[in-house]
Amino acid sequence: MQKLGYYNGKYGELEEMTVPMNDRVCFFGDGVYDATYSRNYKIFALDEHLDRFFNSAALLKMEVPHTKKELGDILQEMVSKMDTGENFVYWQLTRGTGVRNHVFPECKANVWITLVPKDIVDTYAKIKLTTMEDTRFFHCNIKTLNLIPSVMASERAKQLGCDETVLHRGDRVTECAHSNVHIIKDGIFQTAPTDHLILPGIARAHLIKACKALGYAVDEHPFTVDEMMNADEVIVSSSGSLCLAASEIDGKPVGGKASEMLKNIQDYVYNEFMSATDVEEAK
């Protein structure tokens, strides 16, 4: 199949799938999600994404109707049905289906899965960023479906000819609209701590792993907008953009001062992705 959808055990071509109007996602965005990529029909970092998915569900007091292994098997089975092995693999859980009511309904949660052909972003391409005040909710650590603030920030970046928006609360940089953001300064990789203001990114964790393997110091403390603008490198990471370096922010040049360290980190995470998704015989 070219694009594949799944809803509570039923699957088919994505454009032909339908869901009940009373699914609580329609009224409240009441759910959580996670996503990663597959290559050669192998899903990258699946266990880590499932761990975060189940944690997000637990924080919203939602019960996933599958074990981690069961859901992982379903996702892998869905990927195997695709015409190509390179896909964006997305899944979400909504609290259930019921007549609109703010209190939790007594019903089983709904599982959605969508797969569309897509490659990861070119790790070595330079990107442009813009900044804006972070006015989102205070549950940024939960990968909730309430994404309107992130959607608006992403659209703003597009209108300004940028690739991503860096969010900040006052002087403190938090994260991007749909990525984590980090800096390199004086040979140290610095990233915000995983408190309630940022999502604990899987790609972020792999960058930290890469730095430690390469012998680079890691500092998990907040940094300011000014520190970001004066950093040796500014890095954006997500499951689909493993380690992208910024060339400008708000129209001002940034980075370009630690190219060797940056390249070493990029090589590490890119090779890790390629190795983890490689197979001896392609399907």
Tab-separated table of C-alpha atoms in Angstrom:
chain	number	residue	atom	x	y	z
A	1	MET	CA	0.000	0.000	0.000
A	2	GLN	CA	1.126	3.555	-0.684
A	3	LYS	CA	-0.387	5.159	2.446
A	4	LEU	CA	-1.832	3.120	5.258
A	5	GLY	CA	-4.271	3.868	8.078
A	6	TYR	CA	-5.335	1.891	11.141
A	7	TYR	CA	-8.132	2.427	13.657
A	8	ASN	CA	-8.841	-0.054	16.473
A	9	GLY	CA	-7.803	-3.121	14.509
A	10	LYS	CA	-9.137	-2.082	11.112
A	11	TYR	CA	-6.750	-0.890	8.433
A	12	GLY	CA	-6.860	0.255	4.829
A	13	GLU	CA	-5.735	2.952	2.427
A	14	LEU	CA	-5.296	6.113	4.494
A	15	GLU	CA	-7.620	8.250	2.349
A	16	GLU	CA	-10.419	5.700	2.766
A	17	MET	CA	-10.267	5.394	6.565
A	18	THR	CA	-12.926	7.089	8.741
A	19	VAL	CA	-13.309	7.645	12.485
A	20	PRO	CA	-16.384	8.390	14.677
A	21	MET	CA	-17.303	12.046	15.134
A	22	ASN	CA	-17.638	11.349	18.862
A	23	ASP	CA	-13.990	10.356	19.210
A	24	ARG	CA	-12.838	12.773	21.942
A	25	VAL	CA	-9.958	13.923	19.779
A	26	CYS	CA	-12.532	15.860	17.724
A	27	PHE	CA	-13.710	17.904	20.719
A	28	PHE	CA	-10.788	18.140	23.080
A	29	GLY	CA	-7.642	16.882	21.346
A	30	ASP	CA	-7.832	14.381	24.201
A	31	GLY	CA	-4.976	12.039	23.454
A	32	VAL	CA	-1.263	11.444	23.025
A	33	TYR	CA	0.937	10.428	20.123
A	34	ASP	CA	4.401	9.446	19.057
A	35	ALA	CA	6.223	9.050	15.774
A	36	THR	CA	9.436	7.866	14.193
A	37	TYR	CA	10.749	6.660	10.837
A	38	SER	CA	11.318	3.319	9.190
A	39	ARG	CA	14.038	2.412	6.729
A	40	ASN	CA	14.325	-0.938	4.957
A	41	TYR	CA	11.070	-1.812	6.763
A	42	LYS	CA	12.793	-1.439	10.144
A	43	ILE	CA	11.388	1.085	12.636
A	44	PHE	CA	14.101	3.231	14.220
A	45	ALA	CA	14.305	3.473	18.046
A	46	LEU	CA	10.873	1.866	18.380
A	47	ASP	CA	11.295	0.770	22.012
A	48	GLU	CA	12.263	4.286	23.094
A	49	HIS	CA	9.292	5.824	21.299
A	50	LEU	CA	6.940	3.245	22.814
A	51	ASP	CA	8.307	4.003	26.294
A	52	ARG	CA	7.604	7.716	25.813
A	53	PHE	CA	4.172	6.967	24.341
A	54	PHE	CA	3.127	4.845	27.324
A	55	ASN	CA	4.534	7.452	29.720
A	56	SER	CA	2.545	10.236	28.026
A	57	ALA	CA	-0.603	8.105	28.240
A	58	ALA	CA	-0.020	7.422	31.941
A	59	LEU	CA	0.469	11.138	32.673
A	60	LEU	CA	-2.977	11.781	31.164
A	61	LYS	CA	-4.454	8.801	33.040
A	62	MET	CA	-5.103	6.895	29.814
A	63	GLU	CA	-4.820	3.135	29.483
A	64	VAL	CA	-3.285	1.790	26.285
A	65	PRO	CA	-5.320	-1.271	25.163
A	66	HIS	CA	-2.133	-3.107	24.163
A	67	THR	CA	1.138	-4.033	25.794
A	68	LYS	CA	4.276	-2.366	24.444
A	69	LYS	CA	5.158	-5.569	22.610
A	70	GLU	CA	1.686	-5.903	21.101
A	71	LEU	CA	1.675	-2.322	19.860
A	72	GLY	CA	5.212	-2.678	18.536
A	73	ASP	CA	4.207	-5.817	16.647
A	74	ILE	CA	1.192	-4.010	15.156
A	75	LEU	CA	3.373	-1.117	14.008
A	76	GLN	CA	5.934	-3.458	12.463
A	77	GLU	CA	3.187	-5.427	10.732
A	78	MET	CA	1.754	-2.207	9.310
A	79	VAL	CA	5.165	-1.136	7.989
A	80	SER	CA	5.559	-4.511	6.268
A	81	LYS	CA	2.376	-3.826	4.278
A	82	MET	CA	3.793	-0.663	2.706
A	83	ASP	CA	5.117	-0.494	-0.856
A	84	THR	CA	8.313	1.146	0.392
A	85	GLY	CA	10.420	0.596	3.502
A	86	GLU	CA	11.094	4.325	4.033
A	87	ASN	CA	8.131	5.756	5.953
A	88	PHE	CA	6.959	8.256	8.544
A	89	VAL	CA	5.409	6.031	11.229
A	90	TYR	CA	2.831	7.829	13.392
A	91	TRP	CA	0.516	6.498	16.090
A	92	GLN	CA	-1.820	8.070	18.608
A	93	LEU	CA	-4.160	7.152	21.447
A	94	THR	CA	-7.388	9.020	22.178
A	95	ARG	CA	-9.322	8.625	25.414
A	96	GLY	CA	-12.270	7.031	23.672
A	97	THR	CA	-15.578	7.636	21.944
A	98	GLY	CA	-18.596	9.183	23.664
A	99	VAL	CA	-21.037	12.086	23.673
A	100	ARG	CA	-19.214	15.367	24.332
A	101	ASN	CA	-18.561	15.801	28.035
A	102	HIS	CA	-15.557	17.330	29.757
A	103	VAL	CA	-15.301	14.492	32.311
A	104	PHE	CA	-13.673	11.235	31.259
A	105	PRO	CA	-16.066	8.771	29.591
A	106	GLU	CA	-16.220	5.150	30.681
A	107	CYS	CA	-14.969	3.617	27.472
A	108	LYS	CA	-11.961	1.976	25.855
A	109	ALA	CA	-9.252	4.133	24.326
A	110	ASN	CA	-8.894	4.355	20.537
A	111	VAL	CA	-5.657	3.520	18.695
A	112	TRP	CA	-4.795	5.281	15.427
A	113	ILE	CA	-1.843	4.540	13.140
A	114	THR	CA	-0.863	6.301	9.915
A	115	LEU	CA	2.022	5.487	7.592
A	116	VAL	CA	3.157	7.598	4.659
A	117	PRO	CA	6.310	7.242	2.537
A	118	LYS	CA	8.949	9.681	3.738
A	119	ASP	CA	12.725	9.867	4.226
A	120	ILE	CA	14.499	11.577	7.104
A	121	VAL	CA	15.740	15.111	6.498
A	122	ASP	CA	19.256	15.620	5.108
A	123	THR	CA	21.280	15.695	8.321
A	124	TYR	CA	23.937	17.989	6.874
A	125	ALA	CA	21.654	20.685	5.414
A	126	LYS	CA	21.771	24.118	7.084
A	127	ILE	CA	18.458	25.567	8.236
A	128	LYS	CA	17.044	28.983	9.157
A	129	LEU	CA	15.282	29.633	12.455
A	130	THR	CA	13.103	32.321	13.939
A	131	THR	CA	12.136	32.984	17.558
A	132	MET	CA	8.900	33.724	19.395
A	133	GLU	CA	7.608	33.744	22.952
A	134	ASP	CA	6.522	30.332	24.183
A	135	THR	CA	2.847	30.737	25.134
A	136	ARG	CA	1.976	27.043	25.178
A	137	PHE	CA	0.562	25.043	28.073
A	138	PHE	CA	2.657	23.760	30.980
A	139	HIS	CA	2.536	20.095	30.014
A	140	CYS	CA	5.118	20.247	27.230
A	141	ASN	CA	6.696	17.041	28.536
A	142	ILE	CA	3.572	15.104	27.468
A	143	LYS	CA	3.311	14.424	23.737
A	144	THR	CA	-0.326	15.509	23.731
A	145	LEU	CA	-2.500	16.037	20.647
A	146	ASN	CA	-3.192	19.661	21.631
A	147	LEU	CA	-0.824	21.128	19.049
A	148	ILE	CA	-2.471	24.394	17.940
A	149	PRO	CA	0.327	26.571	19.455
A	150	SER	CA	2.940	24.484	17.644
A	151	VAL	CA	0.953	24.631	14.403
A	152	MET	CA	0.771	28.439	14.614
A	153	ALA	CA	4.503	28.685	15.344
A	154	SER	CA	5.322	26.405	12.404
A	155	GLU	CA	3.164	28.450	10.038
A	156	ARG	CA	4.855	31.648	11.240
A	157	ALA	CA	8.246	30.158	10.433
A	158	LYS	CA	7.068	29.247	6.942
A	159	GLN	CA	5.768	32.772	6.307
A	160	LEU	CA	9.137	34.190	7.363
A	161	GLY	CA	11.028	31.852	5.050
A	162	CYS	CA	12.392	29.813	7.967
A	163	ASP	CA	12.466	26.099	8.704
A	164	GLU	CA	11.574	26.109	12.396
A	165	THR	CA	10.623	28.389	15.300
A	166	VAL	CA	12.633	28.487	18.520
A	167	LEU	CA	10.358	29.118	21.508
A	168	HIS	CA	11.374	30.930	24.672
A	169	ARG	CA	9.724	31.855	27.961
A	170	GLY	CA	11.196	35.237	28.816
A	171	ASP	CA	14.950	34.802	28.317
A	172	ARG	CA	14.939	31.008	28.668
A	173	VAL	CA	14.956	28.985	25.456
A	174	THR	CA	12.624	25.992	25.770
A	175	GLU	CA	12.324	24.062	22.496
A	176	CYS	CA	11.073	24.470	18.922
A	177	ALA	CA	7.591	24.103	17.456
A	178	HIS	CA	8.231	20.448	16.637
A	179	SER	CA	11.875	19.863	17.600
A	180	ASN	CA	14.336	20.187	20.458
A	181	VAL	CA	17.040	22.848	20.271
A	182	HIS	CA	20.591	22.691	21.646
A	183	ILE	CA	23.815	24.677	21.486
A	184	ILE	CA	27.542	24.024	21.381
A	185	LYS	CA	29.751	26.456	23.268
A	186	ASP	CA	33.449	26.070	24.058
A	187	GLY	CA	33.382	22.362	23.257
A	188	ILE	CA	30.345	21.655	25.457
A	189	PHE	CA	27.022	20.337	24.168
A	190	GLN	CA	24.293	22.165	26.112
A	191	THR	CA	20.621	21.196	26.125
A	192	ALA	CA	17.673	22.216	28.283
A	193	PRO	CA	16.714	19.790	31.078
A	194	THR	CA	13.712	17.537	30.562
A	195	ASP	CA	11.330	19.361	32.873
A	196	HIS	CA	7.677	20.216	32.185
A	197	LEU	CA	8.641	22.898	29.651
A	198	ILE	CA	10.126	20.636	26.987
A	199	LEU	CA	9.442	17.270	25.411
A	200	PRO	CA	12.063	14.622	26.259
A	201	GLY	CA	13.031	14.055	22.640
A	202	ILE	CA	14.265	10.645	21.544
A	203	ALA	CA	16.638	12.325	19.085
A	204	ARG	CA	17.811	14.556	21.956
A	205	ALA	CA	18.702	11.449	23.967
A	206	HIS	CA	20.643	10.046	21.010
A	207	LEU	CA	22.583	13.309	20.657
A	208	ILE	CA	23.581	13.116	24.316
A	209	LYS	CA	24.621	9.500	23.794
A	210	ALA	CA	26.663	10.545	20.753
A	211	CYS	CA	28.451	13.326	22.641
A	212	LYS	CA	29.357	11.023	25.524
A	213	ALA	CA	30.619	8.363	23.118
A	214	LEU	CA	32.742	10.969	21.354
A	215	GLY	CA	34.135	12.345	24.597
A	216	TYR	CA	32.321	15.696	24.517
A	217	ALA	CA	31.002	17.248	27.722
A	218	VAL	CA	27.210	17.505	28.094
A	219	ASP	CA	25.488	20.234	30.111
A	220	GLU	CA	21.751	19.755	30.761
A	221	HIS	CA	20.922	23.257	31.939
A	222	PRO	CA	18.709	25.996	30.451
A	223	PHE	CA	20.284	28.573	28.165
A	224	THR	CA	19.097	32.039	27.181
A	225	VAL	CA	18.233	33.549	23.821
A	226	ASP	CA	21.400	35.646	24.007
A	227	GLU	CA	23.523	32.572	24.743
A	228	MET	CA	21.940	30.822	21.775
A	229	MET	CA	22.633	33.739	19.449
A	230	ASN	CA	26.285	33.738	20.532
A	231	ALA	CA	26.789	29.970	20.584
A	232	ASP	CA	29.414	28.253	18.464
A	233	GLU	CA	26.676	26.094	16.924
A	234	VAL	CA	22.876	25.910	17.215
A	235	ILE	CA	21.390	22.459	16.663
A	236	VAL	CA	17.802	21.327	16.089
A	237	SER	CA	16.833	17.672	16.506
A	238	SER	CA	13.801	15.465	16.026
A	239	SER	CA	13.104	11.925	14.872
A	240	GLY	CA	13.002	13.083	11.264
A	241	SER	CA	15.817	15.638	11.474
A	242	LEU	CA	18.509	13.955	13.504
A	243	CYS	CA	20.950	16.832	13.963
A	244	LEU	CA	20.393	19.976	11.883
A	245	ALA	CA	22.614	23.031	12.327
A	246	ALA	CA	21.190	26.536	12.004
A	247	SER	CA	22.835	29.128	9.781
A	248	GLU	CA	20.702	32.059	10.943
A	249	ILE	CA	18.118	33.038	13.549
A	250	ASP	CA	15.782	35.978	13.004
A	251	GLY	CA	17.862	36.915	9.981
A	252	LYS	CA	21.153	37.059	11.903
A	253	PRO	CA	24.020	34.624	11.170
A	254	VAL	CA	24.687	32.055	13.886
A	255	GLY	CA	26.977	29.103	14.386
A	256	GLY	CA	29.747	27.967	12.093
A	257	LYS	CA	32.370	28.070	14.858
A	258	ALA	CA	32.562	24.386	15.827
A	259	SER	CA	32.222	22.678	12.481
A	260	GLU	CA	34.436	19.710	13.313
A	261	MET	CA	32.588	18.872	16.542
A	262	LEU	CA	29.254	19.344	14.788
A	263	LYS	CA	30.266	17.063	11.911
A	264	ASN	CA	31.445	14.380	14.331
A	265	ILE	CA	28.105	14.422	16.144
A	266	GLN	CA	26.147	14.425	12.884
A	267	ASP	CA	28.177	11.513	11.553
A	268	TYR	CA	27.588	9.543	14.756
A	269	VAL	CA	23.783	9.926	14.851
A	270	TYR	CA	23.428	9.499	11.091
A	271	ASN	CA	25.528	6.338	11.064
A	272	GLU	CA	23.601	5.057	14.090
A	273	PHE	CA	20.318	5.535	12.215
A	274	MET	CA	21.659	3.912	9.058
A	275	SER	CA	23.135	0.969	10.966
A	276	ALA	CA	20.002	0.382	13.055
A	277	THR	CA	17.765	0.389	9.985
A	278	ASP	CA	20.078	-1.528	7.661
A	279	VAL	CA	19.350	-5.079	6.552
A	280	GLU	CA	21.445	-7.658	4.777
A	281	GLU	CA	18.744	-8.177	2.202
A	282	ALA	CA	16.277	-5.425	1.415
A	283	LYS	CA	12.676	-6.499	1.172
